[in-house]
Every structure is written in C-alpha cells, then in structure tokens.
Amino acid sequence: MTSYIVTTLVTSTSNFSHPTPGPLYARIRDELRTMIVNGTYQPHQRLPSESDLIKRYGVSRITVRQALGELEKEGLLFKIAGKGMFVSKPKPFQDLARLQGFAEAMSRQGYEVYNRVVGLDFAAGNGTADSDEPRQRLDLAEPERIAELKRVRYLNREPVSYDVSYMSATLGERLAKEDLPGRDFFLIFENQYGIALGFADLAIDAILADSEIAELLQIAKGTPILRVERLTHSRDGQPLTFEYLYCRADNFQFRLRIAR
C-alpha cells in the first residue's frame, strides 16, 4: 500500500500575518510555491487539504482552488482523485531573462552538470550551406575560418540538450585548450579572457528530433524537442557565438518573466 505524507499546518509561519498587496489567491499561490521550491513540501508529498487551507488562510474554497489550480498549471502540483494534491518532482529550469551559461544556472540549483564534447571542428562545413547562416550572423568574412563546437549537456547524468556552437576559429582554438567538459565558455570568456558579455538574441521553436539528435539525447526519433537559436554579443556589441540548442522537453524547461 502506498503511504502518503500529510503536512501538519503551522499557521504561525504563514505570510498572511503580514499581508501583501494582490489578489488573495495569488498570495496563497505564491506562498505555497515558495514552500515547494525551498523544500518545505517535498516531491510526492501531499499538500494540506482544501478544508485545511481554507482554515489556515481564512478564505473561500473558490480562492483556495484558484491558487491550487494555478500551481497545477505550472506543473508544481498534481492531483490524485480521492487523495488530494501532491507536489510534483520539479523540472530543472533556466531563466531566459538572464544571460548565463547552462552549468552556471544549474549549479545554483544544486544540480550536477557535465558536458560531453562531441566534436570541435575548424574545417568541415566551411563554405557550405550549413555554415552560411552562422558565418553571416557572426559577421565573418568568407576567407576566415569558423569553429564548430558540439556538446551534449548532462544534468544529474541524464542528457538534456545538444548544443552546436559557432565562433571565430581564433576563439575556438583558445577554447580547445580549456576544460570544456567541466566549464561553461561564458565564464571562460569573462574570467580568463576578459571578454565582458553584453546581450543575446534568442529565437525558440519546436522541431522533431532526427536520428542523430535522438541518439545523443537518448530519446526516440521524431520526439518533439525545443530548438533555441542564440546569438551572443560582447558588451561592445560584437557577435561572439551563434548557437543551436536542441533541448529535451520532458526533463528540462525554460522560464521567463514578462512585465506589462
């Protein structure tokens, strides 16, 4: 028989002792979300019942259900008929509102990160249709070589993305001497090369994984994945890297807060 953990209510810890502006359901939602993220409620732990939450916050059932419904839409909760609401196993995420490397973002969340270098090429693709867009986006003249770096990014030993990065051959040759399996090149740029990062242009779409990508990401061919196209500039506006990031959607997500 499956056992469920029922959380004891402690009303003295509620943020509602210090009311904040905003709809009641949003305040309940935000407090519960914080308790899920900080580990007060663990994955697969049962949340207090609707009746308990009504007593705790002194609100209506509709208000509680609206708060829980929003968290369910976010993927933080899941419902078991007749049992109640339970905390989902959280997906690792990267905030697209900040320009940061994958390992930089994931390490802050306590995840183990590893990069498997699939290839670093300075010749293949140059002068072909495959290199036309990267060359144009990086503003590289035709005689100048272009470097192509391919990596599979692992999170807790599970592949989450396949990254194909283009840059000038000069920059690629410097990176070839670095610890690429263990470090993000964003941090290498800033901390070792003194290149200040400025901004990145992003485009995101969904595609079906071909046989090569499917094998690298350990998914079935034809599985829907996210493709992120990213052009990163230095602080003075010079293009540094142009990338295609092919990301699994089942074990990773991107987040972005947009203000009106």
PDB file of C-alpha atoms in Angstrom:
ATOM      1  CA  MET A   1       0.000   0.000   0.000  1.00  0.00           C
ATOM      2  CA  THR A   2       1.333   3.459  -0.912  1.00  0.00           C
ATOM      3  CA  SER A   3       1.822   5.742   2.048  1.00  0.00           C
ATOM      4  CA  TYR A   4       1.343   9.488   1.796  1.00  0.00           C
ATOM      5  CA  ILE A   5       2.883  12.190   3.961  1.00  0.00           C
ATOM      6  CA  VAL A   6       0.357  14.694   5.267  1.00  0.00           C
ATOM      7  CA  THR A   7       1.825  18.029   6.287  1.00  0.00           C
ATOM      8  CA  THR A   8       0.856  19.461   9.655  1.00  0.00           C
ATOM      9  CA  LEU A   9      -0.451  23.010   9.438  1.00  0.00           C
ATOM     10  CA  VAL A  10       1.558  25.667  11.244  1.00  0.00           C
ATOM     11  CA  THR A  11      -0.404  28.870  10.993  1.00  0.00           C
ATOM     12  CA  SER A  12       2.237  30.944  12.714  1.00  0.00           C
ATOM     13  CA  THR A  13       4.551  30.610   9.678  1.00  0.00           C
ATOM     14  CA  SER A  14       2.022  31.956   7.202  1.00  0.00           C
ATOM     15  CA  ASN A  15       2.965  35.115   5.354  1.00  0.00           C
ATOM     16  CA  PHE A  16      -0.611  36.230   5.857  1.00  0.00           C
ATOM     17  CA  SER A  17       0.340  37.568   9.273  1.00  0.00           C
ATOM     18  CA  HIS A  18       1.971  40.327   7.205  1.00  0.00           C
ATOM     19  CA  PRO A  19      -0.478  40.918   4.324  1.00  0.00           C
ATOM     20  CA  THR A  20       0.946  41.913   0.961  1.00  0.00           C
ATOM     21  CA  PRO A  21      -0.862  43.600  -1.932  1.00  0.00           C
ATOM     22  CA  GLY A  22      -2.553  41.490  -4.610  1.00  0.00           C
ATOM     23  CA  PRO A  23      -5.459  39.059  -5.003  1.00  0.00           C
ATOM     24  CA  LEU A  24      -5.869  36.560  -2.168  1.00  0.00           C
ATOM     25  CA  TYR A  25      -5.480  33.543  -4.430  1.00  0.00           C
ATOM     26  CA  ALA A  26      -2.190  34.947  -5.789  1.00  0.00           C
ATOM     27  CA  ARG A  27      -0.797  35.422  -2.295  1.00  0.00           C
ATOM     28  CA  ILE A  28      -1.719  31.844  -1.362  1.00  0.00           C
ATOM     29  CA  ARG A  29      -0.266  30.577  -4.628  1.00  0.00           C
ATOM     30  CA  ASP A  30       2.990  32.468  -4.112  1.00  0.00           C
ATOM     31  CA  GLU A  31       3.394  31.278  -0.516  1.00  0.00           C
ATOM     32  CA  LEU A  32       2.769  27.650  -1.448  1.00  0.00           C
ATOM     33  CA  ARG A  33       5.113  27.946  -4.418  1.00  0.00           C
ATOM     34  CA  THR A  34       7.855  29.292  -2.146  1.00  0.00           C
ATOM     35  CA  MET A  35       7.359  26.388   0.269  1.00  0.00           C
ATOM     36  CA  ILE A  36       7.587  23.914  -2.619  1.00  0.00           C
ATOM     37  CA  VAL A  37      10.730  25.492  -4.058  1.00  0.00           C
ATOM     38  CA  ASN A  38      12.521  25.802  -0.692  1.00  0.00           C
ATOM     39  CA  GLY A  39      11.787  22.183   0.205  1.00  0.00           C
ATOM     40  CA  THR A  40       9.202  22.683   2.941  1.00  0.00           C
ATOM     41  CA  TYR A  41       6.976  20.464   0.798  1.00  0.00           C
ATOM     42  CA  GLN A  42       8.970  17.619  -0.751  1.00  0.00           C
ATOM     43  CA  PRO A  43       8.313  15.904  -4.122  1.00  0.00           C
ATOM     44  CA  HIS A  44       5.334  13.492  -3.924  1.00  0.00           C
ATOM     45  CA  GLN A  45       4.344  14.922  -0.535  1.00  0.00           C
ATOM     46  CA  ARG A  46       0.646  15.531  -0.018  1.00  0.00           C
ATOM     47  CA  LEU A  47      -0.408  19.136   0.364  1.00  0.00           C
ATOM     48  CA  PRO A  48      -2.836  20.145   3.133  1.00  0.00           C
ATOM     49  CA  SER A  49      -6.465  19.554   2.139  1.00  0.00           C
ATOM     50  CA  GLU A  50      -8.665  22.311   0.747  1.00  0.00           C
ATOM     51  CA  SER A  51     -10.513  22.472   4.083  1.00  0.00           C
ATOM     52  CA  ASP A  52      -7.245  22.864   5.987  1.00  0.00           C
ATOM     53  CA  LEU A  53      -6.088  25.619   3.627  1.00  0.00           C
ATOM     54  CA  ILE A  54      -9.420  27.406   3.981  1.00  0.00           C
ATOM     55  CA  LYS A  55      -8.985  27.417   7.778  1.00  0.00           C
ATOM     56  CA  ARG A  56      -5.342  28.387   7.541  1.00  0.00           C
ATOM     57  CA  TYR A  57      -5.860  31.405   5.317  1.00  0.00           C
ATOM     58  CA  GLY A  58      -9.423  32.340   6.231  1.00  0.00           C
ATOM     59  CA  VAL A  59     -10.588  32.407   2.615  1.00  0.00           C
ATOM     60  CA  SER A  60     -13.255  30.753   0.490  1.00  0.00           C
ATOM     61  CA  ARG A  61     -12.975  27.377  -1.214  1.00  0.00           C
ATOM     62  CA  ILE A  62     -13.044  29.097  -4.613  1.00  0.00           C
ATOM     63  CA  THR A  63      -9.987  31.160  -3.655  1.00  0.00           C
ATOM     64  CA  VAL A  64      -8.053  28.081  -2.498  1.00  0.00           C
ATOM     65  CA  ARG A  65      -8.977  26.137  -5.630  1.00  0.00           C
ATOM     66  CA  GLN A  66      -7.863  29.012  -7.843  1.00  0.00           C
ATOM     67  CA  ALA A  67      -4.461  29.092  -6.104  1.00  0.00           C
ATOM     68  CA  LEU A  68      -4.024  25.322  -6.356  1.00  0.00           C
ATOM     69  CA  GLY A  69      -5.188  25.347  -9.968  1.00  0.00           C
ATOM     70  CA  GLU A  70      -2.505  27.869 -10.914  1.00  0.00           C
ATOM     71  CA  LEU A  71       0.210  25.757  -9.279  1.00  0.00           C
ATOM     72  CA  GLU A  72      -1.095  22.691 -11.080  1.00  0.00           C
ATOM     73  CA  LYS A  73      -0.865  24.532 -14.406  1.00  0.00           C
ATOM     74  CA  GLU A  74       2.728  25.453 -13.569  1.00  0.00           C
ATOM     75  CA  GLY A  75       3.485  21.767 -13.089  1.00  0.00           C
ATOM     76  CA  LEU A  76       4.312  22.144  -9.395  1.00  0.00           C
ATOM     77  CA  LEU A  77       1.323  20.071  -8.225  1.00  0.00           C
ATOM     78  CA  PHE A  78      -0.575  17.043  -9.490  1.00  0.00           C
ATOM     79  CA  LYS A  79      -3.944  15.680  -8.381  1.00  0.00           C
ATOM     80  CA  ILE A  80      -4.834  12.125  -7.369  1.00  0.00           C
ATOM     81  CA  ALA A  81      -8.597  11.525  -7.348  1.00  0.00           C
ATOM     82  CA  GLY A  82      -9.834  10.963  -3.820  1.00  0.00           C
ATOM     83  CA  LYS A  83      -6.390  11.640  -2.323  1.00  0.00           C
ATOM     84  CA  GLY A  84      -5.749  15.337  -2.882  1.00  0.00           C
ATOM     85  CA  MET A  85      -2.950  17.485  -4.284  1.00  0.00           C
ATOM     86  CA  PHE A  86       0.671  16.321  -4.301  1.00  0.00           C
ATOM     87  CA  VAL A  87       3.960  18.046  -5.034  1.00  0.00           C
ATOM     88  CA  SER A  88       5.432  17.207  -8.438  1.00  0.00           C
ATOM     89  CA  LYS A  89       9.050  16.305  -8.974  1.00  0.00           C
ATOM     90  CA  PRO A  90      10.399  19.668 -10.136  1.00  0.00           C
ATOM     91  CA  LYS A  91      11.913  20.081 -13.583  1.00  0.00           C
ATOM     92  CA  PRO A  92      15.263  21.837 -13.748  1.00  0.00           C
ATOM     93  CA  PHE A  93      14.865  25.200 -15.453  1.00  0.00           C
ATOM     94  CA  GLN A  94      16.906  28.023 -16.880  1.00  0.00           C
ATOM     95  CA  ASP A  95      15.785  31.639 -16.670  1.00  0.00           C
ATOM     96  CA  LEU A  96      15.897  33.134 -20.162  1.00  0.00           C
ATOM     97  CA  ALA A  97      15.704  36.648 -18.719  1.00  0.00           C
ATOM     98  CA  ARG A  98      19.358  36.307 -17.642  1.00  0.00           C
ATOM     99  CA  LEU A  99      22.347  35.722 -19.899  1.00  0.00           C
ATOM    100  CA  GLN A 100      24.143  32.848 -18.215  1.00  0.00           C
ATOM    101  CA  GLY A 101      25.694  29.523 -19.077  1.00  0.00           C
ATOM    102  CA  PHE A 102      23.904  26.239 -18.554  1.00  0.00           C
ATOM    103  CA  ALA A 103      26.265  24.978 -15.839  1.00  0.00           C
ATOM    104  CA  GLU A 104      26.181  28.377 -14.142  1.00  0.00           C
ATOM    105  CA  ALA A 105      22.380  28.277 -13.914  1.00  0.00           C
ATOM    106  CA  MET A 106      22.083  24.617 -12.925  1.00  0.00           C
ATOM    107  CA  SER A 107      24.845  24.650 -10.311  1.00  0.00           C
ATOM    108  CA  ARG A 108      22.985  27.354  -8.433  1.00  0.00           C
ATOM    109  CA  GLN A 109      20.041  24.966  -8.183  1.00  0.00           C
ATOM    110  CA  GLY A 110      22.265  22.211  -6.814  1.00  0.00           C
ATOM    111  CA  TYR A 111      22.413  20.001  -9.914  1.00  0.00           C
ATOM    112  CA  GLU A 112      25.406  18.036 -11.143  1.00  0.00           C
ATOM    113  CA  VAL A 113      26.414  19.218 -14.623  1.00  0.00           C
ATOM    114  CA  TYR A 114      28.713  17.619 -17.185  1.00  0.00           C
ATOM    115  CA  ASN A 115      29.455  18.437 -20.834  1.00  0.00           C
ATOM    116  CA  ARG A 116      30.417  15.724 -23.306  1.00  0.00           C
ATOM    117  CA  VAL A 117      32.326  17.251 -26.197  1.00  0.00           C
ATOM    118  CA  VAL A 118      31.136  15.536 -29.377  1.00  0.00           C
ATOM    119  CA  GLY A 119      33.383  17.493 -31.705  1.00  0.00           C
ATOM    120  CA  LEU A 120      35.382  20.664 -32.271  1.00  0.00           C
ATOM    121  CA  ASP A 121      35.895  21.266 -35.985  1.00  0.00           C
ATOM    122  CA  PHE A 122      37.646  24.106 -37.809  1.00  0.00           C
ATOM    123  CA  ALA A 123      37.230  22.931 -41.373  1.00  0.00           C
ATOM    124  CA  ALA A 124      34.101  20.855 -42.032  1.00  0.00           C
ATOM    125  CA  GLY A 125      31.149  22.885 -43.167  1.00  0.00           C
ATOM    126  CA  ASN A 126      33.165  25.975 -44.078  1.00  0.00           C
ATOM    127  CA  GLY A 127      31.990  27.379 -47.362  1.00  0.00           C
ATOM    128  CA  THR A 128      28.896  25.149 -47.378  1.00  0.00           C
ATOM    129  CA  ALA A 129      25.226  25.979 -46.932  1.00  0.00           C
ATOM    130  CA  ASP A 130      25.380  24.645 -43.342  1.00  0.00           C
ATOM    131  CA  SER A 131      27.832  27.353 -42.329  1.00  0.00           C
ATOM    132  CA  ASP A 132      26.246  30.222 -44.257  1.00  0.00           C
ATOM    133  CA  GLU A 133      23.911  31.457 -41.502  1.00  0.00           C
ATOM    134  CA  PRO A 134      26.422  31.126 -38.619  1.00  0.00           C
ATOM    135  CA  ARG A 135      29.033  32.942 -40.716  1.00  0.00           C
ATOM    136  CA  GLN A 136      26.609  35.741 -41.559  1.00  0.00           C
ATOM    137  CA  ARG A 137      25.321  36.078 -38.001  1.00  0.00           C
ATOM    138  CA  LEU A 138      28.882  36.233 -36.650  1.00  0.00           C
ATOM    139  CA  ASP A 139      29.836  38.751 -39.342  1.00  0.00           C
ATOM    140  CA  LEU A 140      32.784  36.617 -40.500  1.00  0.00           C
ATOM    141  CA  ALA A 141      34.214  37.157 -43.971  1.00  0.00           C
ATOM    142  CA  GLU A 142      34.343  34.124 -46.299  1.00  0.00           C
ATOM    143  CA  PRO A 143      38.143  33.506 -46.113  1.00  0.00           C
ATOM    144  CA  GLU A 144      38.058  33.443 -42.306  1.00  0.00           C
ATOM    145  CA  ARG A 145      37.657  30.007 -40.769  1.00  0.00           C
ATOM    146  CA  ILE A 146      34.752  29.261 -38.464  1.00  0.00           C
ATOM    147  CA  ALA A 147      34.869  26.888 -35.477  1.00  0.00           C
ATOM    148  CA  GLU A 148      32.036  24.470 -34.720  1.00  0.00           C
ATOM    149  CA  LEU A 149      31.786  23.061 -31.182  1.00  0.00           C
ATOM    150  CA  LYS A 150      29.318  20.244 -30.436  1.00  0.00           C
ATOM    151  CA  ARG A 151      28.447  19.256 -26.876  1.00  0.00           C
ATOM    152  CA  VAL A 152      25.857  17.143 -25.089  1.00  0.00           C
ATOM    153  CA  ARG A 153      24.874  18.710 -21.756  1.00  0.00           C
ATOM    154  CA  TYR A 154      24.124  16.300 -18.917  1.00  0.00           C
ATOM    155  CA  LEU A 155      22.150  17.097 -15.780  1.00  0.00           C
ATOM    156  CA  ASN A 156      22.491  14.566 -12.971  1.00  0.00           C
ATOM    157  CA  ARG A 157      23.949  12.188 -15.599  1.00  0.00           C
ATOM    158  CA  GLU A 158      20.946  12.480 -17.920  1.00  0.00           C
ATOM    159  CA  PRO A 159      21.227  14.310 -21.291  1.00  0.00           C
ATOM    160  CA  VAL A 160      19.096  17.434 -21.508  1.00  0.00           C
ATOM    161  CA  SER A 161      20.442  19.304 -24.518  1.00  0.00           C
ATOM    162  CA  TYR A 162      22.652  19.020 -27.570  1.00  0.00           C
ATOM    163  CA  ASP A 163      24.428  22.311 -28.267  1.00  0.00           C
ATOM    164  CA  VAL A 164      26.059  23.259 -31.560  1.00  0.00           C
ATOM    165  CA  SER A 165      28.084  26.455 -31.135  1.00  0.00           C
ATOM    166  CA  TYR A 166      29.824  28.501 -33.826  1.00  0.00           C
ATOM    167  CA  MET A 167      32.505  31.124 -33.299  1.00  0.00           C
ATOM    168  CA  SER A 168      35.615  32.514 -34.951  1.00  0.00           C
ATOM    169  CA  ALA A 169      38.419  29.990 -35.381  1.00  0.00           C
ATOM    170  CA  THR A 170      40.661  32.168 -33.217  1.00  0.00           C
ATOM    171  CA  LEU A 171      38.233  31.946 -30.305  1.00  0.00           C
ATOM    172  CA  GLY A 172      37.636  28.242 -30.936  1.00  0.00           C
ATOM    173  CA  GLU A 173      41.355  27.489 -30.833  1.00  0.00           C
ATOM    174  CA  ARG A 174      41.633  29.160 -27.431  1.00  0.00           C
ATOM    175  CA  LEU A 175      38.654  27.229 -26.098  1.00  0.00           C
ATOM    176  CA  ALA A 176      40.129  23.950 -27.331  1.00  0.00           C
ATOM    177  CA  LYS A 177      42.762  24.268 -24.590  1.00  0.00           C
ATOM    178  CA  GLU A 178      40.186  24.727 -21.806  1.00  0.00           C
ATOM    179  CA  ASP A 179      38.222  22.355 -19.579  1.00  0.00           C
ATOM    180  CA  LEU A 180      35.152  22.235 -21.818  1.00  0.00           C
ATOM    181  CA  PRO A 181      33.612  19.140 -20.129  1.00  0.00           C
ATOM    182  CA  GLY A 182      33.544  20.908 -16.780  1.00  0.00           C
ATOM    183  CA  ARG A 183      33.089  24.604 -17.553  1.00  0.00           C
ATOM    184  CA  ASP A 184      30.804  26.964 -19.475  1.00  0.00           C
ATOM    185  CA  PHE A 185      32.608  29.033 -22.049  1.00  0.00           C
ATOM    186  CA  PHE A 186      30.644  32.112 -20.911  1.00  0.00           C
ATOM    187  CA  LEU A 187      32.607  32.014 -17.644  1.00  0.00           C
ATOM    188  CA  ILE A 188      35.826  31.310 -19.530  1.00  0.00           C
ATOM    189  CA  PHE A 189      35.218  34.361 -21.715  1.00  0.00           C
ATOM    190  CA  GLU A 190      34.701  36.627 -18.730  1.00  0.00           C
ATOM    191  CA  ASN A 191      37.055  35.223 -16.100  1.00  0.00           C
ATOM    192  CA  GLN A 192      40.010  34.181 -18.263  1.00  0.00           C
ATOM    193  CA  TYR A 193      39.806  36.133 -21.480  1.00  0.00           C
ATOM    194  CA  GLY A 194      38.475  39.403 -20.053  1.00  0.00           C
ATOM    195  CA  ILE A 195      35.597  39.471 -22.570  1.00  0.00           C
ATOM    196  CA  ALA A 196      32.571  41.145 -20.991  1.00  0.00           C
ATOM    197  CA  LEU A 197      29.263  39.657 -22.152  1.00  0.00           C
ATOM    198  CA  GLY A 198      26.559  42.042 -23.204  1.00  0.00           C
ATOM    199  CA  PHE A 199      23.337  40.527 -24.520  1.00  0.00           C
ATOM    200  CA  ALA A 200      21.912  37.691 -26.612  1.00  0.00           C
ATOM    201  CA  ASP A 201      19.231  37.461 -29.284  1.00  0.00           C
ATOM    202  CA  LEU A 202      17.024  34.363 -28.930  1.00  0.00           C
ATOM    203  CA  ALA A 203      14.551  32.554 -31.154  1.00  0.00           C
ATOM    204  CA  ILE A 204      12.724  29.415 -29.983  1.00  0.00           C
ATOM    205  CA  ASP A 205      10.746  26.894 -31.974  1.00  0.00           C
ATOM    206  CA  ALA A 206       9.744  23.242 -31.771  1.00  0.00           C
ATOM    207  CA  ILE A 207      11.076  20.545 -34.085  1.00  0.00           C
ATOM    208  CA  LEU A 208      11.129  16.749 -34.294  1.00  0.00           C
ATOM    209  CA  ALA A 209      14.381  15.070 -33.298  1.00  0.00           C
ATOM    210  CA  ASP A 210      16.232  13.493 -36.211  1.00  0.00           C
ATOM    211  CA  SER A 211      18.147  10.241 -35.767  1.00  0.00           C
ATOM    212  CA  GLU A 212      21.426  11.941 -34.764  1.00  0.00           C
ATOM    213  CA  ILE A 213      19.882  14.217 -32.148  1.00  0.00           C
ATOM    214  CA  ALA A 214      17.628  11.433 -30.849  1.00  0.00           C
ATOM    215  CA  GLU A 215      20.626   9.165 -30.280  1.00  0.00           C
ATOM    216  CA  LEU A 216      22.594  11.885 -28.489  1.00  0.00           C
ATOM    217  CA  LEU A 217      19.670  12.880 -26.245  1.00  0.00           C
ATOM    218  CA  GLN A 218      18.593   9.247 -25.682  1.00  0.00           C
ATOM    219  CA  ILE A 219      15.061   9.774 -26.968  1.00  0.00           C
ATOM    220  CA  ALA A 220      13.033   8.245 -29.784  1.00  0.00           C
ATOM    221  CA  LYS A 221      13.438   9.602 -33.309  1.00  0.00           C
ATOM    222  CA  GLY A 222      10.620  12.052 -34.065  1.00  0.00           C
ATOM    223  CA  THR A 223      10.210  13.142 -30.442  1.00  0.00           C
ATOM    224  CA  PRO A 224       9.241  16.850 -30.188  1.00  0.00           C
ATOM    225  CA  ILE A 225      12.084  18.966 -28.798  1.00  0.00           C
ATOM    226  CA  LEU A 226      12.790  22.658 -28.361  1.00  0.00           C
ATOM    227  CA  ARG A 227      15.341  24.377 -30.570  1.00  0.00           C
ATOM    228  CA  VAL A 228      16.843  27.603 -29.263  1.00  0.00           C
ATOM    229  CA  GLU A 229      18.779  29.815 -31.655  1.00  0.00           C
ATOM    230  CA  ARG A 230      21.075  32.137 -29.690  1.00  0.00           C
ATOM    231  CA  LEU A 231      23.413  34.878 -30.887  1.00  0.00           C
ATOM    232  CA  THR A 232      25.536  36.197 -28.015  1.00  0.00           C
ATOM    233  CA  HIS A 233      27.273  39.569 -28.151  1.00  0.00           C
ATOM    234  CA  SER A 234      30.037  41.131 -26.111  1.00  0.00           C
ATOM    235  CA  ARG A 235      29.316  44.274 -24.139  1.00  0.00           C
ATOM    236  CA  ASP A 236      30.555  46.407 -27.038  1.00  0.00           C
ATOM    237  CA  GLY A 237      28.044  44.729 -29.369  1.00  0.00           C
ATOM    238  CA  GLN A 238      30.383  42.381 -31.244  1.00  0.00           C
ATOM    239  CA  PRO A 239      28.916  38.912 -32.004  1.00  0.00           C
ATOM    240  CA  LEU A 240      30.778  36.179 -30.110  1.00  0.00           C
ATOM    241  CA  THR A 241      28.923  32.897 -30.569  1.00  0.00           C
ATOM    242  CA  PHE A 242      25.996  31.667 -32.624  1.00  0.00           C
ATOM    243  CA  GLU A 243      24.321  28.506 -31.332  1.00  0.00           C
ATOM    244  CA  TYR A 244      21.614  25.953 -31.908  1.00  0.00           C
ATOM    245  CA  LEU A 245      20.500  24.400 -28.607  1.00  0.00           C
ATOM    246  CA  TYR A 246      18.374  21.259 -29.025  1.00  0.00           C
ATOM    247  CA  CYS A 247      16.604  20.652 -25.709  1.00  0.00           C
ATOM    248  CA  ARG A 248      14.531  17.791 -24.373  1.00  0.00           C
ATOM    249  CA  ALA A 249      11.118  18.948 -23.187  1.00  0.00           C
ATOM    250  CA  ASP A 250      10.432  16.083 -20.769  1.00  0.00           C
ATOM    251  CA  ASN A 251      13.180  16.764 -18.232  1.00  0.00           C
ATOM    252  CA  PHE A 252      14.032  20.444 -18.635  1.00  0.00           C
ATOM    253  CA  GLN A 253      12.283  23.764 -19.123  1.00  0.00           C
ATOM    254  CA  PHE A 254      12.944  27.435 -19.777  1.00  0.00           C
ATOM    255  CA  ARG A 255      11.273  30.189 -17.792  1.00  0.00           C
ATOM    256  CA  LEU A 256      10.788  33.860 -18.464  1.00  0.00           C
ATOM    257  CA  ARG A 257       9.028  36.603 -16.519  1.00  0.00           C
ATOM    258  CA  ILE A 258       7.436  39.221 -18.742  1.00  0.00           C
ATOM    259  CA  ALA A 259       6.224  42.553 -17.373  1.00  0.00           C
ATOM    260  CA  ARG A 260       3.447  44.581 -18.933  1.00  0.00           C
TER     261      ARG A 260
END
